[in-house]
PDB file of C-alpha atoms and ligand atoms in Angstrom:
ATOM      1  CA  MET A  49       0.000   0.000   0.000  1.00 76.00           C
ATOM      2  CA  ILE A  50       2.992   2.332  -0.423  1.00 88.00           C
ATOM      3  CA  PRO A  51       3.355   4.008  -3.826  1.00 90.00           C
ATOM      4  CA  ALA A  52       6.563   3.746  -5.829  1.00 92.00           C
ATOM      5  CA  ALA A  53       8.864   6.754  -5.551  1.00 94.00           C
ATOM      6  CA  PHE A  54       7.828   9.741  -7.666  1.00 94.00           C
ATOM      7  CA  THR A  55       8.748  13.383  -8.197  1.00 95.00           C
ATOM      8  CA  TYR A  56       6.173  16.000  -7.217  1.00 97.00           C
ATOM      9  CA  ARG A  57       5.708  19.370  -8.956  1.00 96.00           C
ATOM     10  CA  ARG A  58       3.017  21.910  -8.177  1.00 97.00           C
ATOM     11  CA  ALA A  59       1.944  23.709 -11.356  1.00 97.00           C
ATOM     12  CA  GLU A  60       1.322  27.441 -10.958  1.00 96.00           C
ATOM     13  CA  SER A  61      -0.687  27.722 -14.198  1.00 97.00           C
ATOM     14  CA  VAL A  62      -2.315  25.595 -16.895  1.00 96.00           C
ATOM     15  CA  ASP A  63       0.526  26.595 -19.220  1.00 96.00           C
ATOM     16  CA  GLU A  64       3.100  25.281 -16.749  1.00 97.00           C
ATOM     17  CA  ALA A  65       1.155  22.022 -16.332  1.00 97.00           C
ATOM     18  CA  LEU A  66       1.001  21.613 -20.118  1.00 97.00           C
ATOM     19  CA  ARG A  67       4.743  22.231 -20.368  1.00 97.00           C
ATOM     20  CA  LEU A  68       5.533  19.647 -17.688  1.00 96.00           C
ATOM     21  CA  LEU A  69       3.267  17.080 -19.394  1.00 96.00           C
ATOM     22  CA  ALA A  70       4.951  17.774 -22.741  1.00 95.00           C
ATOM     23  CA  GLU A  71       8.423  17.399 -21.206  1.00 94.00           C
ATOM     24  CA  HIS A  72       7.724  14.158 -19.353  1.00 93.00           C
ATOM     25  CA  GLY A  73       5.226  12.395 -21.660  1.00 88.00           C
ATOM     26  CA  ASP A  74       3.786   9.115 -20.375  1.00 87.00           C
ATOM     27  CA  ASP A  75       5.933   9.348 -17.207  1.00 91.00           C
ATOM     28  CA  ALA A  76       3.827  12.254 -15.901  1.00 95.00           C
ATOM     29  CA  LYS A  77       0.311  12.298 -14.433  1.00 96.00           C
ATOM     30  CA  LEU A  78      -1.901  15.152 -13.350  1.00 97.00           C
ATOM     31  CA  LEU A  79      -2.967  15.183  -9.714  1.00 97.00           C
ATOM     32  CA  ALA A  80      -6.322  16.857  -9.008  1.00 98.00           C
ATOM     33  CA  GLY A  81      -8.210  15.643  -5.913  1.00 96.00           C
ATOM     34  CA  GLY A  82      -6.097  12.483  -5.830  1.00 95.00           C
ATOM     35  CA  HIS A  83      -9.028  10.376  -4.670  1.00 94.00           C
ATOM     36  CA  SER A  84      -8.852   8.053  -7.660  1.00 94.00           C
ATOM     37  CA  LEU A  85      -5.202   8.376  -8.651  1.00 95.00           C
ATOM     38  CA  LEU A  86      -3.584   7.887  -5.236  1.00 93.00           C
ATOM     39  CA  PRO A  87      -5.391   4.586  -4.470  1.00 93.00           C
ATOM     40  CA  LEU A  88      -4.169   3.295  -7.867  1.00 93.00           C
ATOM     41  CA  MET A  89      -0.622   4.418  -7.046  1.00 94.00           C
ATOM     42  CA  LYS A  90      -0.748   2.712  -3.665  1.00 94.00           C
ATOM     43  CA  LEU A  91      -1.721  -0.531  -5.445  1.00 93.00           C
ATOM     44  CA  ARG A  92       1.007   0.233  -8.017  1.00 92.00           C
ATOM     45  CA  LEU A  93      -1.563   0.008 -10.803  1.00 91.00           C
ATOM     46  CA  ALA A  94      -0.386   3.509 -11.698  1.00 92.00           C
ATOM     47  CA  VAL A  95       3.344   4.227 -11.404  1.00 93.00           C
ATOM     48  CA  PRO A  96       3.958   7.779 -12.644  1.00 94.00           C
ATOM     49  CA  GLU A  97       7.461   9.152 -12.249  1.00 95.00           C
ATOM     50  CA  LEU A  98       6.172  12.710 -12.015  1.00 96.00           C
ATOM     51  CA  LEU A  99       3.007  14.012 -10.387  1.00 97.00           C
ATOM     52  CA  VAL A 100       1.935  17.421 -11.669  1.00 97.00           C
ATOM     53  CA  ASP A 101      -0.291  18.863  -8.972  1.00 98.00           C
ATOM     54  CA  VAL A 102      -2.973  21.088 -10.509  1.00 97.00           C
ATOM     55  CA  ALA A 103      -5.312  21.078  -7.505  1.00 95.00           C
ATOM     56  CA  GLY A 104      -4.446  24.683  -6.574  1.00 93.00           C
ATOM     57  CA  LEU A 105      -5.142  26.200 -10.008  1.00 95.00           C
ATOM     58  CA  ARG A 106      -7.916  28.678  -9.207  1.00 93.00           C
ATOM     59  CA  GLU A 107      -8.241  29.479 -12.935  1.00 95.00           C
ATOM     60  CA  LEU A 108      -9.858  26.032 -13.359  1.00 97.00           C
ATOM     61  CA  ALA A 109     -12.237  26.264 -10.388  1.00 97.00           C
ATOM     62  CA  PHE A 110     -15.354  28.211 -11.401  1.00 98.00           C
ATOM     63  CA  ILE A 111     -19.057  27.840 -12.138  1.00 98.00           C
ATOM     64  CA  ASP A 112     -20.230  30.544 -14.593  1.00 98.00           C
ATOM     65  CA  ASP A 113     -23.505  31.375 -16.279  1.00 98.00           C
ATOM     66  CA  ALA A 114     -23.089  31.346 -20.073  1.00 97.00           C
ATOM     67  CA  ASP A 115     -26.564  32.076 -21.531  1.00 94.00           C
ATOM     68  CA  SER A 116     -28.018  28.668 -22.423  1.00 96.00           C
ATOM     69  CA  ALA A 117     -25.243  26.720 -20.678  1.00 98.00           C
ATOM     70  CA  VAL A 118     -23.234  26.655 -17.470  1.00 98.00           C
ATOM     71  CA  ARG A 119     -19.429  26.608 -17.756  1.00 98.00           C
ATOM     72  CA  ILE A 120     -17.651  24.655 -15.029  1.00 98.00           C
ATOM     73  CA  GLY A 121     -13.908  24.597 -14.436  1.00 98.00           C
ATOM     74  CA  ALA A 122     -12.456  21.082 -14.381  1.00 98.00           C
ATOM     75  CA  LEU A 123     -11.030  21.566 -10.885  1.00 98.00           C
ATOM     76  CA  THR A 124     -14.377  22.431  -9.336  1.00 98.00           C
ATOM     77  CA  ARG A 125     -14.886  20.131  -6.387  1.00 98.00           C
ATOM     78  CA  HIS A 126     -17.936  17.926  -5.875  1.00 98.00           C
ATOM     79  CA  HIS A 127     -18.840  19.915  -2.729  1.00 98.00           C
ATOM     80  CA  ASP A 128     -18.914  23.161  -4.719  1.00 98.00           C
ATOM     81  CA  LEU A 129     -21.054  21.589  -7.459  1.00 98.00           C
ATOM     82  CA  ALA A 130     -23.526  20.346  -4.871  1.00 98.00           C
ATOM     83  CA  ASN A 131     -23.730  23.722  -3.120  1.00 98.00           C
ATOM     84  CA  SER A 132     -23.829  26.040  -6.131  1.00 98.00           C
ATOM     85  CA  ALA A 133     -27.038  28.087  -6.298  1.00 98.00           C
ATOM     86  CA  LEU A 134     -26.510  28.559 -10.051  1.00 98.00           C
ATOM     87  CA  LEU A 135     -26.186  24.824 -10.701  1.00 98.00           C
ATOM     88  CA  THR A 136     -29.030  23.932  -8.358  1.00 98.00           C
ATOM     89  CA  ARG A 137     -31.238  26.286 -10.355  1.00 98.00           C
ATOM     90  CA  GLU A 138     -30.008  25.611 -13.905  1.00 98.00           C
ATOM     91  CA  VAL A 139     -28.490  22.095 -13.892  1.00 98.00           C
ATOM     92  CA  PRO A 140     -30.063  20.461 -10.839  1.00 98.00           C
ATOM     93  CA  LEU A 141     -29.212  16.910 -11.965  1.00 98.00           C
ATOM     94  CA  LEU A 142     -25.482  17.646 -11.735  1.00 98.00           C
ATOM     95  CA  ALA A 143     -25.730  19.460  -8.396  1.00 98.00           C
ATOM     96  CA  HIS A 144     -27.814  16.665  -6.909  1.00 98.00           C
ATOM     97  CA  ALA A 145     -25.624  13.815  -8.201  1.00 98.00           C
ATOM     98  CA  ALA A 146     -22.448  15.529  -6.941  1.00 98.00           C
ATOM     99  CA  GLY A 147     -24.004  15.682  -3.486  1.00 97.00           C
ATOM    100  CA  THR A 148     -24.459  11.885  -3.465  1.00 96.00           C
ATOM    101  CA  ILE A 149     -20.777  11.083  -4.082  1.00 97.00           C
ATOM    102  CA  GLY A 150     -18.895   9.269  -1.326  1.00 94.00           C
ATOM    103  CA  ASP A 151     -18.717  11.224   1.912  1.00 95.00           C
ATOM    104  CA  PRO A 152     -17.928  14.874   2.792  1.00 95.00           C
ATOM    105  CA  GLN A 153     -14.172  14.220   2.703  1.00 95.00           C
ATOM    106  CA  VAL A 154     -14.372  12.788  -0.820  1.00 96.00           C
ATOM    107  CA  ARG A 155     -16.635  15.638  -1.962  1.00 97.00           C
ATOM    108  CA  HIS A 156     -14.250  18.268  -0.576  1.00 97.00           C
ATOM    109  CA  ARG A 157     -11.234  16.817  -2.462  1.00 96.00           C
ATOM    110  CA  GLY A 158     -12.622  15.158  -5.606  1.00 97.00           C
ATOM    111  CA  THR A 159     -13.080  17.273  -8.740  1.00 98.00           C
ATOM    112  CA  LEU A 160     -15.484  17.114 -11.680  1.00 98.00           C
ATOM    113  CA  GLY A 161     -12.584  17.022 -14.138  1.00 98.00           C
ATOM    114  CA  GLY A 162     -10.828  14.241 -12.224  1.00 98.00           C
ATOM    115  CA  SER A 163     -13.969  12.158 -12.166  1.00 98.00           C
ATOM    116  CA  LEU A 164     -14.537  12.538 -15.929  1.00 98.00           C
ATOM    117  CA  ALA A 165     -10.867  12.136 -16.887  1.00 98.00           C
ATOM    118  CA  HIS A 166     -10.559   8.986 -14.785  1.00 97.00           C
ATOM    119  CA  GLY A 167     -13.265   7.435 -16.983  1.00 96.00           C
ATOM    120  CA  ASP A 168     -14.603   4.967 -14.419  1.00 97.00           C
ATOM    121  CA  ALA A 169     -17.949   3.472 -15.523  1.00 97.00           C
ATOM    122  CA  ALA A 170     -18.861   3.059 -11.829  1.00 97.00           C
ATOM    123  CA  ALA A 171     -18.564   6.797 -11.122  1.00 98.00           C
ATOM    124  CA  ASP A 172     -21.673   8.961 -11.043  1.00 98.00           C
ATOM    125  CA  LEU A 173     -20.690  12.139 -12.866  1.00 98.00           C
ATOM    126  CA  PRO A 174     -19.616  10.547 -16.180  1.00 98.00           C
ATOM    127  CA  ALA A 175     -23.153   9.159 -16.646  1.00 98.00           C
ATOM    128  CA  VAL A 176     -24.632  12.499 -15.571  1.00 98.00           C
ATOM    129  CA  ALA A 177     -22.445  14.302 -18.130  1.00 98.00           C
ATOM    130  CA  LEU A 178     -23.712  11.875 -20.794  1.00 98.00           C
ATOM    131  CA  ALA A 179     -27.368  12.405 -19.880  1.00 98.00           C
ATOM    132  CA  LEU A 180     -26.875  16.185 -19.948  1.00 98.00           C
ATOM    133  CA  ASP A 181     -25.052  16.201 -23.316  1.00 98.00           C
ATOM    134  CA  ALA A 182     -22.144  18.053 -21.719  1.00 98.00           C
ATOM    135  CA  VAL A 183     -19.219  19.224 -23.830  1.00 98.00           C
ATOM    136  CA  LEU A 184     -15.677  18.763 -22.517  1.00 98.00           C
ATOM    137  CA  VAL A 185     -12.993  21.316 -23.342  1.00 98.00           C
ATOM    138  CA  LEU A 186      -9.507  19.817 -23.683  1.00 98.00           C
ATOM    139  CA  ARG A 187      -6.323  21.894 -23.876  1.00 98.00           C
ATOM    140  CA  GLY A 188      -3.145  20.446 -25.289  1.00 96.00           C
ATOM    141  CA  PRO A 189       0.133  21.520 -26.853  1.00 92.00           C
ATOM    142  CA  ASP A 190      -1.637  22.170 -30.169  1.00 91.00           C
ATOM    143  CA  GLY A 191      -4.520  24.223 -28.778  1.00 96.00           C
ATOM    144  CA  THR A 192      -8.040  23.612 -27.537  1.00 98.00           C
ATOM    145  CA  ARG A 193     -10.683  21.168 -28.732  1.00 98.00           C
ATOM    146  CA  GLU A 194     -14.225  20.423 -27.649  1.00 98.00           C
ATOM    147  CA  VAL A 195     -15.432  16.825 -27.258  1.00 98.00           C
ATOM    148  CA  PRO A 196     -19.088  15.884 -26.626  1.00 98.00           C
ATOM    149  CA  ALA A 197     -19.474  13.645 -23.570  1.00 98.00           C
ATOM    150  CA  GLY A 198     -20.925  11.003 -25.921  1.00 98.00           C
ATOM    151  CA  GLU A 199     -17.504  10.721 -27.617  1.00 98.00           C
ATOM    152  CA  PHE A 200     -15.310  11.156 -24.544  1.00 98.00           C
ATOM    153  CA  PHE A 201     -15.652   7.767 -22.817  1.00 98.00           C
ATOM    154  CA  VAL A 202     -13.916   5.349 -25.162  1.00 98.00           C
ATOM    155  CA  ASP A 203     -13.351   2.093 -23.256  1.00 97.00           C
ATOM    156  CA  PHE A 204     -12.555   0.666 -19.815  1.00 96.00           C
ATOM    157  CA  PHE A 205     -10.866   3.612 -17.989  1.00 95.00           C
ATOM    158  CA  GLU A 206     -10.023   5.060 -21.408  1.00 97.00           C
ATOM    159  CA  THR A 207     -11.113   8.502 -22.582  1.00 98.00           C
ATOM    160  CA  ALA A 208     -10.563  10.731 -25.592  1.00 98.00           C
ATOM    161  CA  LEU A 209      -7.854  12.642 -23.685  1.00 97.00           C
ATOM    162  CA  GLU A 210      -4.604  12.479 -25.653  1.00 94.00           C
ATOM    163  CA  PRO A 211      -1.215  12.395 -23.892  1.00 91.00           C
ATOM    164  CA  GLY A 212      -0.277  15.924 -22.877  1.00 95.00           C
ATOM    165  CA  GLU A 213      -3.874  17.191 -22.792  1.00 97.00           C
ATOM    166  CA  ILE A 214      -5.698  18.692 -19.824  1.00 98.00           C
ATOM    167  CA  LEU A 215      -9.457  18.749 -19.359  1.00 98.00           C
ATOM    168  CA  THR A 216     -10.028  22.397 -18.520  1.00 98.00           C
ATOM    169  CA  GLU A 217     -13.752  23.026 -18.682  1.00 98.00           C
ATOM    170  CA  ILE A 218     -17.116  21.286 -18.878  1.00 98.00           C
ATOM    171  CA  ARG A 219     -20.013  23.064 -20.610  1.00 98.00           C
ATOM    172  CA  VAL A 220     -23.449  21.845 -19.605  1.00 98.00           C
ATOM    173  CA  PRO A 221     -26.673  22.975 -21.294  1.00 98.00           C
ATOM    174  CA  LYS A 222     -29.194  24.404 -18.842  1.00 98.00           C
ATOM    175  CA  GLN A 223     -31.913  21.887 -18.085  1.00 97.00           C
ATOM    176  CA  THR A 224     -35.425  22.601 -19.292  1.00 94.00           C
ATOM    177  CA  ALA A 225     -37.062  19.221 -18.649  1.00 96.00           C
ATOM    178  CA  GLY A 226     -37.655  16.944 -15.678  1.00 97.00           C
ATOM    179  CA  TRP A 227     -34.763  14.961 -14.240  1.00 98.00           C
ATOM    180  CA  ASP A 228     -33.886  12.368 -11.637  1.00 98.00           C
ATOM    181  CA  PHE A 229     -30.868  10.427 -10.403  1.00 98.00           C
ATOM    182  CA  GLN A 230     -31.085   6.988  -8.830  1.00 98.00           C
ATOM    183  CA  LYS A 231     -28.275   4.851  -7.524  1.00 97.00           C
ATOM    184  CA  PHE A 232     -28.266   1.620  -5.603  1.00 97.00           C
ATOM    185  CA  THR A 233     -25.442   1.172  -3.107  1.00 95.00           C
ATOM    186  CA  ARG A 234     -24.731  -1.596  -0.622  1.00 92.00           C
ATOM    187  CA  ARG A 235     -23.830   0.936   2.090  1.00 89.00           C
ATOM    188  CA  ALA A 236     -24.619   4.662   2.157  1.00 84.00           C
ATOM    189  CA  ILE A 237     -21.180   5.910   1.030  1.00 85.00           C
ATOM    190  CA  ASP A 238     -20.409   3.107  -1.429  1.00 90.00           C
ATOM    191  CA  TRP A 239     -19.999   3.426  -5.168  1.00 94.00           C
ATOM    192  CA  ALA A 240     -23.131   2.572  -7.147  1.00 96.00           C
ATOM    193  CA  VAL A 241     -23.817  -1.084  -7.890  1.00 97.00           C
ATOM    194  CA  VAL A 242     -25.909   0.462 -10.672  1.00 98.00           C
ATOM    195  CA  GLY A 243     -27.141   4.007 -11.224  1.00 98.00           C
ATOM    196  CA  ALA A 244     -29.448   5.844 -13.623  1.00 98.00           C
ATOM    197  CA  ALA A 245     -29.504   9.509 -14.646  1.00 98.00           C
ATOM    198  CA  VAL A 246     -32.496  10.972 -16.480  1.00 98.00           C
ATOM    199  CA  ALA A 247     -32.667  14.429 -18.056  1.00 98.00           C
ATOM    200  CA  GLY A 248     -35.840  14.806 -20.110  1.00 97.00           C
ATOM    201  CA  ASP A 249     -35.820  11.890 -22.545  1.00 96.00           C
ATOM    202  CA  ALA A 250     -32.074  11.264 -22.136  1.00 98.00           C
ATOM    203  CA  VAL A 251     -31.172   8.282 -19.973  1.00 98.00           C
ATOM    204  CA  ALA A 252     -27.670   7.238 -18.894  1.00 98.00           C
ATOM    205  CA  LEU A 253     -26.431   4.314 -16.844  1.00 98.00           C
ATOM    206  CA  VAL A 254     -23.748   3.968 -14.161  1.00 98.00           C
ATOM    207  CA  ASN A 255     -21.805   0.691 -13.947  1.00 98.00           C
ATOM    208  CA  MET A 256     -23.545  -1.258 -16.695  1.00 98.00           C
ATOM    209  CA  GLY A 257     -20.513  -1.815 -18.948  1.00 97.00           C
ATOM    210  CA  ALA A 258     -16.937  -0.814 -19.634  1.00 97.00           C
ATOM    211  CA  THR A 259     -17.932   2.842 -19.970  1.00 98.00           C
ATOM    212  CA  PRO A 260     -20.810   4.978 -18.764  1.00 98.00           C
ATOM    213  CA  LEU A 261     -23.623   4.364 -21.247  1.00 97.00           C
ATOM    214  CA  ARG A 262     -26.603   6.098 -22.810  1.00 98.00           C
ATOM    215  CA  ALA A 263     -29.599   3.740 -22.535  1.00 98.00           C
ATOM    216  CA  THR A 264     -30.430   4.174 -26.203  1.00 98.00           C
ATOM    217  CA  ALA A 265     -33.051   1.399 -26.288  1.00 98.00           C
ATOM    218  CA  VAL A 266     -34.966   3.166 -23.508  1.00 98.00           C
ATOM    219  CA  GLU A 267     -34.684   6.490 -25.319  1.00 98.00           C
ATOM    220  CA  SER A 268     -35.951   4.931 -28.574  1.00 98.00           C
ATOM    221  CA  ALA A 269     -38.897   3.356 -26.761  1.00 98.00           C
ATOM    222  CA  LEU A 270     -39.817   6.721 -25.187  1.00 98.00           C
ATOM    223  CA  ALA A 271     -39.559   8.404 -28.587  1.00 98.00           C
ATOM    224  CA  ALA A 272     -41.931   5.761 -29.994  1.00 98.00           C
ATOM    225  CA  GLY A 273     -44.507   6.596 -27.310  1.00 97.00           C
ATOM    226  CA  ALA A 274     -43.793   3.936 -24.668  1.00 98.00           C
ATOM    227  CA  SER A 275     -44.693   4.711 -21.061  1.00 97.00           C
ATOM    228  CA  PRO A 276     -41.824   5.105 -18.560  1.00 97.00           C
ATOM    229  CA  ALA A 277     -42.527   1.597 -17.211  1.00 98.00           C
ATOM    230  CA  GLU A 278     -42.557   0.075 -20.709  1.00 98.00           C
ATOM    231  CA  ALA A 279     -39.446   1.938 -21.804  1.00 98.00           C
ATOM    232  CA  ALA A 280     -37.555   0.976 -18.631  1.00 98.00           C
ATOM    233  CA  GLU A 281     -37.912  -2.705 -19.552  1.00 98.00           C
ATOM    234  CA  HIS A 282     -35.206  -1.993 -22.165  1.00 98.00           C
ATOM    235  CA  ALA A 283     -32.741  -0.522 -19.643  1.00 98.00           C
ATOM    236  CA  ALA A 284     -30.373  -3.500 -19.787  1.00 98.00           C
ATOM    237  CA  ASP A 285     -30.477  -3.884 -23.600  1.00 98.00           C
ATOM    238  CA  ASP A 286     -27.019  -3.627 -25.174  1.00 96.00           C
ATOM    239  CA  THR A 287     -25.244  -3.468 -21.792  1.00 98.00           C
ATOM    240  CA  SER A 288     -22.436  -5.670 -20.451  1.00 97.00           C
ATOM    241  CA  PRO A 289     -22.465  -5.343 -16.664  1.00 97.00           C
ATOM    242  CA  ALA A 290     -19.754  -6.962 -14.572  1.00 96.00           C
ATOM    243  CA  ASP A 291     -20.521 -10.344 -12.990  1.00 97.00           C
ATOM    244  CA  GLU A 292     -19.156 -10.207  -9.441  1.00 95.00           C
ATOM    245  CA  PRO A 293     -19.744 -12.153  -6.209  1.00 94.00           C
ATOM    246  CA  THR A 294     -21.351  -9.074  -4.642  1.00 92.00           C
ATOM    247  CA  ALA A 295     -23.563  -8.329  -7.655  1.00 96.00           C
ATOM    248  CA  SER A 296     -24.167 -10.701 -10.549  1.00 97.00           C
ATOM    249  CA  ALA A 297     -24.717  -9.431 -14.064  1.00 98.00           C
ATOM    250  CA  ASP A 298     -28.365 -10.560 -13.898  1.00 98.00           C
ATOM    251  CA  TYR A 299     -28.861  -8.668 -10.633  1.00 98.00           C
ATOM    252  CA  ARG A 300     -27.395  -5.548 -12.224  1.00 98.00           C
ATOM    253  CA  ARG A 301     -29.680  -5.884 -15.268  1.00 98.00           C
ATOM    254  CA  HIS A 302     -32.661  -6.148 -12.905  1.00 98.00           C
ATOM    255  CA  LEU A 303     -31.462  -3.095 -10.966  1.00 98.00           C
ATOM    256  CA  ALA A 304     -31.049  -1.108 -14.170  1.00 98.00           C
ATOM    257  CA  ARG A 305     -34.670  -1.774 -15.153  1.00 98.00           C
ATOM    258  CA  VAL A 306     -35.958  -0.841 -11.681  1.00 98.00           C
ATOM    259  CA  LEU A 307     -33.807   2.288 -11.303  1.00 98.00           C
ATOM    260  CA  VAL A 308     -34.544   3.586 -14.798  1.00 98.00           C
ATOM    261  CA  ARG A 309     -38.281   3.125 -14.220  1.00 98.00           C
ATOM    262  CA  ARG A 310     -38.070   5.013 -10.919  1.00 98.00           C
ATOM    263  CA  ALA A 311     -35.954   7.769 -12.442  1.00 98.00           C
ATOM    264  CA  LEU A 312     -38.265   8.176 -15.439  1.00 98.00           C
ATOM    265  CA  GLU A 313     -41.381   8.224 -13.269  1.00 98.00           C
ATOM    266  CA  ASN A 314     -39.870  10.710 -10.796  1.00 98.00           C
ATOM    267  CA  SER A 315     -38.663  12.944 -13.618  1.00 98.00           C
ATOM    268  CA  ARG A 316     -42.212  13.143 -14.929  1.00 96.00           C
ATOM    269  CA  ALA A 317     -44.030  13.478 -11.604  1.00 91.00           C
TER     270      ALA A 317
HETATM  271  C1  FAD B 717     -13.756   6.545  -0.484  1.00 68.67           C
HETATM  272  C2  FAD B 717     -14.134   7.054  -1.860  1.00 68.67           C
HETATM  273  C3  FAD B 717     -15.454   7.014  -2.243  1.00 68.67           C
HETATM  274  C4  FAD B 717     -15.838   7.476  -3.489  1.00 68.67           C
HETATM  275  N1  FAD B 717     -17.153   7.412  -3.855  1.00 68.67           N
HETATM  276  C5  FAD B 717     -17.534   7.832  -5.060  1.00 68.67           C
HETATM  277  C6  FAD B 717     -18.891   7.766  -5.463  1.00 68.67           C
HETATM  278  O1  FAD B 717     -19.793   7.358  -4.713  1.00 68.67           O
HETATM  279  N2  FAD B 717     -19.206   8.187  -6.708  1.00 68.67           N
HETATM  280  C7  FAD B 717     -18.259   8.689  -7.573  1.00 68.67           C
HETATM  281  O2  FAD B 717     -18.605   9.064  -8.683  1.00 68.67           O
HETATM  282  N3  FAD B 717     -16.963   8.780  -7.219  1.00 68.67           N
HETATM  283  C8  FAD B 717     -16.578   8.368  -5.992  1.00 68.67           C
HETATM  284  N4  FAD B 717     -15.273   8.461  -5.616  1.00 68.67           N
HETATM  285  C9  FAD B 717     -14.292   9.018  -6.575  1.00 68.67           C
HETATM  286  C10 FAD B 717     -14.151  10.516  -6.381  1.00 68.67           C
HETATM  287  O3  FAD B 717     -15.266  11.170  -6.885  1.00 68.67           O
HETATM  288  C11 FAD B 717     -12.879  10.993  -7.082  1.00 68.67           C
HETATM  289  O4  FAD B 717     -12.558  12.189  -6.499  1.00 68.67           O
HETATM  290  C12 FAD B 717     -12.961  11.219  -8.572  1.00 68.67           C
HETATM  291  O5  FAD B 717     -13.342  10.064  -9.261  1.00 68.67           O
HETATM  292  C13 FAD B 717     -11.621  11.633  -9.153  1.00 68.67           C
HETATM  293  O6  FAD B 717     -11.439  12.971  -8.973  1.00 68.67           O
HETATM  294  P1  FAD B 717     -10.085  13.524  -8.399  1.00 68.67           P
HETATM  295  O7  FAD B 717     -10.164  15.002  -8.544  1.00 68.67           O
HETATM  296  O8  FAD B 717      -9.840  12.972  -7.065  1.00 68.67           O
HETATM  297  O9  FAD B 717      -9.023  12.977  -9.499  1.00 68.67           O
HETATM  298  P2  FAD B 717      -7.557  12.373  -9.318  1.00 68.67           P
HETATM  299  O10 FAD B 717      -7.594  11.154  -8.486  1.00 68.67           O
HETATM  300  O11 FAD B 717      -6.595  13.445  -8.930  1.00 68.67           O
HETATM  301  O12 FAD B 717      -7.259  11.994 -10.847  1.00 68.67           O
HETATM  302  C14 FAD B 717      -7.926  10.921 -11.476  1.00 68.67           C
HETATM  303  C15 FAD B 717      -7.352  10.742 -12.887  1.00 68.67           C
HETATM  304  O13 FAD B 717      -7.747  11.836 -13.722  1.00 68.67           O
HETATM  305  C16 FAD B 717      -6.591  12.547 -14.206  1.00 68.67           C
HETATM  306  N5  FAD B 717      -6.970  13.949 -14.156  1.00 68.67           N
HETATM  307  C17 FAD B 717      -7.395  14.624 -13.060  1.00 68.67           C
HETATM  308  N6  FAD B 717      -7.762  15.865 -13.407  1.00 68.67           N
HETATM  309  C18 FAD B 717      -7.525  15.983 -14.745  1.00 68.67           C
HETATM  310  C19 FAD B 717      -7.715  17.026 -15.687  1.00 68.67           C
HETATM  311  N7  FAD B 717      -8.228  18.221 -15.331  1.00 68.67           N
HETATM  312  N8  FAD B 717      -7.377  16.805 -16.977  1.00 68.67           N
HETATM  313  C20 FAD B 717      -6.893  15.592 -17.359  1.00 68.67           C
HETATM  314  N9  FAD B 717      -6.702  14.557 -16.516  1.00 68.67           N
HETATM  315  C21 FAD B 717      -7.018  14.755 -15.222  1.00 68.67           C
HETATM  316  C22 FAD B 717      -5.449  12.150 -13.266  1.00 68.67           C
HETATM  317  O14 FAD B 717      -4.196  12.237 -13.889  1.00 68.67           O
HETATM  318  C23 FAD B 717      -5.826  10.726 -12.925  1.00 68.67           C
HETATM  319  O15 FAD B 717      -5.432   9.858 -13.974  1.00 68.67           O
HETATM  320  C24 FAD B 717     -14.857   8.004  -4.376  1.00 68.67           C
HETATM  321  C25 FAD B 717     -13.511   8.060  -3.981  1.00 68.67           C
HETATM  322  C26 FAD B 717     -13.145   7.586  -2.734  1.00 68.67           C
HETATM  323  C27 FAD B 717     -11.702   7.657  -2.337  1.00 68.67           C
END
């Protein structure tokens, strides 16, 4: 449980972080809240030679009104998402889901950007970003590019981030339709066995495959006029949930159907 030796550098700006990443390539890793990266380093599943600490970059910690969207800096912490009056009013699904993550300690350290960049299908905010059609702003040595959440999560812990790039900002359209977020945990602060995020007719799933997923079969059924209960029967279509001693794949498929039905019904109540 002791990480391999590494060098630590605290970046004073995004430009400095980009320069350090460019200089050290695959040997360097960004450190945001550290709540996903440090456990991996302790298990030696991640062995970076250089940690570039960006946690103190105030330029990436903001929540701003931008007409039809809200712009959120990648280093905004879960606690600040959950307690933002702007988000609670304009993107309540994100504010609510952030408030359900882990415990207060995790919410005070963990960041939105870290959660998305980590690309864990069991995390809550990647599925929420999918349901909300968020756009992720990535800065790299060659400039800035925007990637829709639907194209960001590529495979098991793999995202569209290229080496040397930093996720700087997340743009989320303001919500105009009903929403709900459901997750089933074994204990109150646990990660979701399965979760479901609904924003209008968009439905996304937590922990039902290698990546967070849009429940496209549910969305198609809704578009064809199915009731929430009928549409939710398709929640496990095209998914590949893990089969584990604590939760079998069949159990997860059942949970997905139940949670999506609840989320759809609540969002329309
Ligand atoms: C006890 C515990 C319980 C938890 N429970 C939950 C839960 O219920 N639900 C949930 O969703 N999550 C949960 N988490 C995870 C938590 O939300 C993490 O904070 C989050 O997943 C990662 O954010 P971080 O800022 O800590 O990232 P870090 O751990 O610092 O980084 C994670 C990865 O992302 C990269 N990275 C970080 N920021 C950027 C960036 N701006 N650009 C590019 N790459 C970047 C890092 O290099 C690293 O590879 C839990 C964590 C713990 C320890």
